[in-house]
Coordinates of C-alpha atoms and ligand atoms in Angstrom, one line a residue:
M1 CA 0.0 0.0 0.0
K2 CA 2.6 2.4 1.0
F3 CA 4.5 1.3 -1.9
Q4 CA 1.7 2.2 -4.3
E5 CA 1.1 5.6 -2.8
N6 CA 4.7 6.4 -3.2
D7 CA 4.5 5.3 -6.8
K8 CA 1.5 7.7 -7.3
I9 CA 3.4 10.6 -5.8
N10 CA 6.4 9.7 -8.0
T11 CA 4.2 9.8 -11.1
K12 CA 2.8 13.2 -10.1
V13 CA 6.3 14.5 -9.4
K14 CA 7.4 13.1 -12.8
I15 CA 4.5 14.8 -14.6
I16 CA 5.1 18.1 -12.9
F17 CA 8.8 17.7 -13.6
L18 CA 8.2 16.9 -17.3
F19 CA 5.8 19.8 -17.6
F20 CA 8.3 22.1 -16.1
I21 CA 11.0 20.9 -18.5
G22 CA 8.7 21.3 -21.4
F23 CA 7.7 24.8 -20.3
S24 CA 11.2 25.9 -19.8
I25 CA 12.2 24.6 -23.2
L26 CA 9.3 26.5 -24.7
M27 CA 10.3 29.7 -22.8
S28 CA 14.0 29.5 -23.7
S29 CA 13.3 28.8 -27.4
S30 CA 10.9 31.7 -27.6
S31 CA 13.4 33.9 -25.8
I32 CA 16.1 32.9 -28.3
V33 CA 13.8 34.3 -31.0
A34 CA 13.1 37.5 -29.0
Q35 CA 16.7 38.1 -28.1
K36 CA 18.2 37.8 -31.6
D37 CA 20.9 40.3 -31.5
Y38 CA 21.5 42.5 -34.5
V39 CA 25.3 43.0 -34.7
I40 CA 26.2 46.4 -36.1
V41 CA 29.9 47.1 -36.7
I42 CA 30.7 50.8 -36.8
D43 CA 33.9 51.8 -38.5
A44 CA 35.5 55.2 -37.8
G45 CA 37.6 55.9 -40.9
H46 CA 41.3 56.4 -40.7
G47 CA 43.1 56.8 -37.3
G48 CA 46.6 56.9 -35.8
K49 CA 49.3 57.6 -38.4
D50 CA 46.5 58.1 -41.0
P51 CA 44.7 61.4 -40.2
G52 CA 42.4 61.2 -43.2
N53 CA 41.7 64.6 -44.8
L54 CA 42.7 67.8 -43.0
G55 CA 40.4 70.2 -44.7
S56 CA 40.3 73.7 -43.1
G57 CA 42.2 72.4 -40.1
Y58 CA 39.7 69.8 -38.9
K59 CA 40.9 66.2 -38.7
E60 CA 38.8 63.6 -40.5
K61 CA 40.0 60.8 -38.2
N62 CA 38.8 62.7 -35.1
I63 CA 35.4 63.6 -36.4
A64 CA 34.8 60.2 -37.9
L65 CA 35.6 58.6 -34.5
K66 CA 33.4 61.0 -32.5
V67 CA 30.4 60.4 -34.8
A68 CA 31.1 56.6 -34.9
L69 CA 31.1 56.4 -31.1
A70 CA 28.0 58.6 -30.9
V71 CA 26.1 56.3 -33.4
G72 CA 27.2 53.3 -31.3
K73 CA 26.1 54.8 -28.1
K74 CA 22.6 55.6 -29.5
L75 CA 22.2 52.0 -30.8
A76 CA 23.7 50.1 -27.9
I77 CA 20.9 51.1 -25.6
K78 CA 18.5 49.0 -27.6
K79 CA 18.1 45.5 -26.1
D80 CA 18.4 43.6 -29.4
I81 CA 21.4 45.5 -30.8
K82 CA 25.0 44.6 -30.3
V83 CA 27.5 47.3 -31.3
L84 CA 31.1 46.6 -32.2
Y85 CA 33.7 49.1 -33.3
T86 CA 36.7 48.7 -35.5
R87 CA 38.5 51.3 -33.4
K88 CA 37.4 53.2 -30.2
N89 CA 40.4 55.5 -30.1
D90 CA 43.1 57.1 -32.2
V91 CA 44.8 54.0 -33.6
F92 CA 45.7 52.9 -37.1
V93 CA 43.6 49.9 -38.4
N94 CA 44.3 48.2 -41.7
L95 CA 41.4 48.3 -44.2
W96 CA 41.2 44.5 -44.4
K97 CA 41.2 44.3 -40.6
R98 CA 38.1 46.5 -40.4
G99 CA 36.1 44.2 -42.6
D100 CA 37.5 41.2 -40.7
V101 CA 36.1 42.5 -37.4
A102 CA 32.7 42.5 -39.0
N103 CA 33.1 39.2 -40.8
Q104 CA 34.3 37.4 -37.6
A105 CA 31.4 38.8 -35.6
K106 CA 29.0 37.7 -38.3
A107 CA 27.7 41.2 -38.3
D108 CA 24.4 42.2 -39.8
L109 CA 25.5 45.6 -40.9
F110 CA 28.8 47.5 -41.4
I111 CA 28.9 51.3 -41.4
S112 CA 32.1 53.1 -42.3
I113 CA 32.1 56.8 -41.4
H114 CA 34.2 59.4 -43.2
C115 CA 34.4 63.0 -44.2
D116 CA 35.1 64.3 -47.7
S117 CA 37.4 66.9 -49.1
H118 CA 37.7 68.8 -52.3
T119 CA 39.7 71.6 -53.8
S120 CA 36.4 73.6 -54.4
N121 CA 33.9 74.8 -51.9
A122 CA 31.8 71.6 -52.4
Y123 CA 29.6 70.6 -49.5
G124 CA 26.9 68.0 -48.7
A125 CA 26.5 64.5 -47.3
G126 CA 26.6 61.3 -49.3
T127 CA 26.3 57.6 -48.7
F128 CA 28.1 54.9 -50.8
V129 CA 27.4 51.3 -51.4
L130 CA 29.9 49.0 -53.1
G131 CA 29.7 49.1 -56.9
L132 CA 31.8 47.8 -59.7
R133 CA 32.5 51.3 -60.8
G134 CA 30.9 54.6 -60.6
N135 CA 31.6 57.8 -62.3
K136 CA 34.8 59.7 -62.3
K137 CA 34.0 61.9 -59.3
N138 CA 33.0 58.9 -57.2
L139 CA 36.2 57.1 -58.2
E140 CA 38.2 60.1 -56.9
I141 CA 36.5 59.8 -53.5
A142 CA 37.1 56.0 -53.5
K143 CA 40.8 56.6 -54.5
R144 CA 41.2 59.0 -51.6
E145 CA 39.7 56.6 -49.1
N146 CA 41.6 53.6 -50.5
A147 CA 44.9 55.4 -50.5
V148 CA 45.5 54.4 -46.9
I149 CA 46.4 50.9 -48.2
F150 CA 49.9 52.3 -49.0
K151 CA 50.5 53.0 -45.4
E152 CA 49.9 49.4 -44.5
D153 CA 52.7 46.8 -44.2
N154 CA 52.6 44.1 -46.9
Y155 CA 49.8 45.8 -48.7
K156 CA 50.8 44.1 -52.0
D157 CA 50.1 40.6 -50.5
K158 CA 46.9 41.6 -48.9
Y159 CA 45.2 43.3 -51.7
K160 CA 46.4 41.2 -54.6
G161 CA 45.8 42.6 -58.0
F162 CA 43.9 45.6 -56.7
D163 CA 45.0 48.7 -58.4
T164 CA 43.6 51.5 -56.2
N165 CA 43.8 53.9 -59.1
S166 CA 41.8 52.0 -61.6
A167 CA 38.2 51.1 -61.4
E168 CA 38.7 48.8 -64.4
S169 CA 41.1 46.6 -62.5
V170 CA 38.3 45.4 -60.3
I171 CA 37.3 41.9 -61.4
G172 CA 33.8 42.0 -60.2
L173 CA 31.5 41.8 -57.2
S174 CA 31.3 38.5 -55.5
L175 CA 27.9 36.8 -55.5
L176 CA 27.6 37.5 -51.9
Q177 CA 28.1 41.2 -52.3
E178 CA 25.5 41.3 -55.0
E179 CA 23.0 39.6 -52.7
N180 CA 23.8 42.2 -50.2
L181 CA 23.3 45.1 -52.6
D182 CA 19.5 45.4 -52.0
K183 CA 20.0 45.7 -48.3
S184 CA 23.0 48.0 -48.6
L185 CA 21.0 50.2 -50.8
A186 CA 18.1 50.1 -48.4
I187 CA 20.1 51.3 -45.4
A188 CA 22.0 53.8 -47.5
S189 CA 18.8 55.4 -48.7
L190 CA 17.4 55.6 -45.1
I191 CA 20.6 57.3 -43.9
Q192 CA 20.7 59.6 -46.9
N193 CA 17.0 60.5 -46.5
N194 CA 17.6 61.5 -42.9
F195 CA 20.6 63.7 -43.8
T196 CA 18.5 65.3 -46.5
F197 CA 15.1 65.7 -45.0
K198 CA 15.7 65.7 -41.3
L199 CA 18.9 67.7 -41.2
K200 CA 18.6 69.6 -44.5
R201 CA 22.1 68.7 -45.5
L202 CA 22.8 69.0 -49.2
N203 CA 21.9 65.7 -50.8
R204 CA 24.9 64.2 -52.5
K205 CA 22.8 61.0 -52.9
V206 CA 23.3 57.3 -52.6
K207 CA 26.1 56.3 -55.0
Q208 CA 28.0 53.2 -55.9
D209 CA 31.8 52.8 -56.0
N210 CA 34.6 50.6 -55.4
F211 CA 35.6 51.2 -51.8
Q212 CA 38.1 48.7 -50.6
V213 CA 36.8 48.7 -47.0
L214 CA 33.4 47.7 -48.3
R215 CA 34.9 45.0 -50.5
E216 CA 36.4 43.4 -47.4
T217 CA 33.0 42.7 -45.8
I218 CA 30.5 40.0 -46.5
M219 CA 27.4 41.6 -45.1
P220 CA 25.3 44.7 -46.1
S221 CA 27.7 47.6 -45.9
V222 CA 27.7 51.3 -46.4
L223 CA 30.2 54.1 -46.4
V224 CA 29.0 57.5 -45.2
E225 CA 30.7 60.8 -46.2
L226 CA 29.3 63.1 -43.6
G227 CA 30.3 66.3 -45.4
F228 CA 33.3 68.3 -46.6
L229 CA 35.9 69.4 -44.1
T230 CA 37.4 71.6 -46.9
N231 CA 34.2 73.7 -46.8
K232 CA 34.7 76.0 -43.8
K233 CA 31.0 76.1 -42.8
E234 CA 30.5 72.4 -43.1
G235 CA 33.8 71.6 -41.5
R236 CA 32.8 73.8 -38.5
Y237 CA 29.5 72.1 -38.3
L238 CA 31.0 68.6 -38.4
N239 CA 33.6 69.5 -35.9
S240 CA 31.0 70.8 -33.4
K241 CA 29.3 68.7 -30.7
K242 CA 25.9 69.6 -32.2
G243 CA 26.8 68.6 -35.7
Q244 CA 28.3 65.3 -34.6
D245 CA 25.3 64.6 -32.5
Q246 CA 22.9 65.4 -35.3
M247 CA 24.7 63.4 -37.9
A248 CA 25.0 60.4 -35.5
G249 CA 21.3 60.7 -34.7
A250 CA 20.5 60.6 -38.5
I251 CA 22.6 57.5 -38.9
S252 CA 21.4 55.6 -35.8
E253 CA 17.7 56.4 -36.5
A254 CA 18.2 55.0 -40.0
V255 CA 19.7 51.9 -38.6
L256 CA 16.8 51.4 -36.2
K257 CA 14.3 51.8 -39.1
Y258 CA 16.4 49.4 -41.2
I259 CA 16.3 46.7 -38.4
H260 CA 12.6 47.3 -37.9
N261 CA 12.1 46.7 -41.6
L262 CA 14.3 43.6 -41.4
K263 CA 12.1 42.2 -38.7
L264 CA 9.0 42.8 -40.8
N265 CA 10.8 41.4 -43.8
V266 CA 10.0 44.4 -45.8
I267 CA 13.5 45.4 -46.9
S268 CA 13.4 46.7 -50.3
N269 CA 14.9 49.5 -52.2
T270 CA 11.7 50.3 -54.0
D271 CA 11.3 53.4 -51.7
I272 CA 14.6 54.8 -52.7
T273 CA 14.1 58.3 -53.7
I274 CA 17.6 58.5 -55.2
K275 CA 18.0 57.8 -58.8
A276 CA 21.8 57.8 -59.2
V277 CA 22.3 54.2 -58.3
H278 CA 23.5 53.4 -61.8
S279 CA 26.2 55.5 -63.2
V280 CA 25.0 56.8 -66.5
E281 CA 27.4 58.8 -68.7
F282 CA 26.8 60.7 -71.9
K283 CA 29.5 61.6 -74.4
I284 CA 29.9 63.0 -77.8
Q285 CA 31.5 60.8 -80.3
I286 CA 33.4 63.2 -82.5
A287 CA 35.5 60.9 -84.6
S288 CA 36.6 57.3 -85.1
G289 CA 39.2 55.7 -87.3
K290 CA 42.5 53.7 -87.5
N291 CA 44.7 56.6 -86.6
K292 CA 45.9 56.9 -83.0
I293 CA 45.8 60.6 -82.3
A294 CA 47.1 62.3 -79.1
T295 CA 44.1 63.7 -77.3
K296 CA 45.5 67.3 -77.2
S297 CA 43.1 70.0 -77.8
F298 CA 45.1 71.4 -80.8
N299 CA 44.5 68.0 -82.5
F300 CA 40.7 68.4 -82.0
K301 CA 39.9 71.9 -83.1
G302 CA 40.3 73.3 -79.6
L303 CA 38.0 70.8 -77.9
K304 CA 39.4 70.0 -74.4
N305 CA 39.4 66.7 -72.5
V306 CA 38.9 64.5 -75.5
Q307 CA 39.0 60.8 -74.6
R308 CA 40.4 58.0 -76.9
V309 CA 39.0 54.5 -76.6
S310 CA 40.4 51.6 -78.7
V311 CA 37.8 49.3 -80.1
G312 CA 39.4 46.4 -82.0
K313 CA 41.7 48.0 -84.6
F314 CA 39.8 51.3 -84.4
Y315 CA 39.9 54.3 -82.1
K316 CA 36.9 56.2 -81.0
Y317 CA 37.2 59.8 -79.8
Y318 CA 34.8 61.2 -77.3
Y319 CA 34.2 64.6 -76.0
G320 CA 32.0 66.2 -73.2
N321 CA 31.8 63.4 -70.7
T322 CA 28.9 64.1 -68.3
A323 CA 26.1 62.5 -66.4
D324 CA 23.8 65.4 -67.4
Y325 CA 21.8 65.0 -70.6
K326 CA 21.2 68.8 -70.9
Q327 CA 24.9 69.3 -70.6
V328 CA 25.8 66.8 -73.3
K329 CA 23.3 68.4 -75.7
K330 CA 25.2 71.7 -75.2
S331 CA 28.5 69.9 -75.8
L332 CA 27.1 68.5 -79.0
K333 CA 26.4 72.1 -80.2
T334 CA 29.9 73.1 -79.3
A335 CA 31.4 70.1 -81.2
K336 CA 29.3 70.8 -84.2
S337 CA 30.2 74.5 -84.2
K338 CA 33.9 73.6 -84.2
G339 CA 33.3 71.6 -87.3
Y340 CA 32.5 68.1 -86.1
T341 CA 29.2 68.2 -88.0
S342 CA 28.6 64.4 -87.9
A343 CA 29.2 64.2 -84.1
F344 CA 26.5 62.4 -82.1
I345 CA 25.6 61.6 -78.5
V346 CA 26.4 58.2 -77.1
A347 CA 25.5 56.8 -73.6
F348 CA 27.0 54.3 -71.2
K349 CA 25.5 52.6 -68.1
D350 CA 28.1 51.4 -65.6
G351 CA 30.7 51.5 -68.5
E352 CA 28.5 49.5 -70.9
K353 CA 27.2 51.2 -74.0
I354 CA 23.4 51.6 -74.1
S355 CA 21.0 53.6 -76.2
V356 CA 20.6 57.3 -75.5
Q357 CA 16.9 56.8 -75.0
E358 CA 17.5 54.2 -72.4
A359 CA 20.0 56.4 -70.6
V360 CA 17.6 59.3 -70.5
K361 CA 15.0 57.1 -68.9
I362 CA 17.4 56.0 -66.2
K363 CA 18.4 59.5 -65.4
Ligands
ZN401 ZN1 38.0 59.0 -45.2

């Protein structure tokens, strides 16, 4: 009798115990779902022996670091976000190492923060995603940001075959990077929209180019150019606590919206208000033939910046390279007035020749 009762109690204990185990498995698995961390790697450009640009006396490496830390601080307070930095102080970090930090952490997003410079009074904020090649102006920015490679030890081994001066030397995007492109464009446009509409910074748009630091990562990645330190007014703003806080706010709010959209699985770049994703170029073809002619203006009736491209055994001569269709029409008039009466407009998308009609539609 006693035996039996004990058995009954044992069974009850067992049932309660099993129920408890089942319940805790259920709880822990649901909490795993709830606690999924989004790992965001924030990369402050330059650092240490590489000051970045020094436009109007402000150091890019310092501003990039302050904004990067401020972005991280704003994001780290969120329960489901884990923030990592490629540098938290004034140290030199190789470009490949920056990507490596993100890859090792299996990060969900990589944001590299920089400031631009120019010989003119140019200003405004822009956001870049990786692209095979962009236009000449973007290439200049990519070249500046990539130039740090030469300060690294053994750079020739680490960046095999990569010619920082030539967009053409780039073999192509890896499949993975292409898969990331939609997400990269989505976060880039959210950031850029905040810069433009919330902060009223001049919109230099979302653009694609070949930034080495973005090539090193295997997750959605963007590179932000906060503004131009060479522009006194913008440099002063970016160097101020207020400016840094506002720019960091614009970036961190964009990241939160991006993560929100990820959760809802509604990431798309259909709401991108920025058109300049593809680099479209117009040119005037003024001549073609078997003769290789030096592209000096005196050889081309005074036309400057003539470009020669070899096509098989022939050479084509182009003039008036621009992304602006109105501008190329003006250049066509100029070319005709100089005597190139049969000159005509040609168009290229990402370096590939396309019809002018198609190019106008993309613009
Ligand atoms: Zn930079």
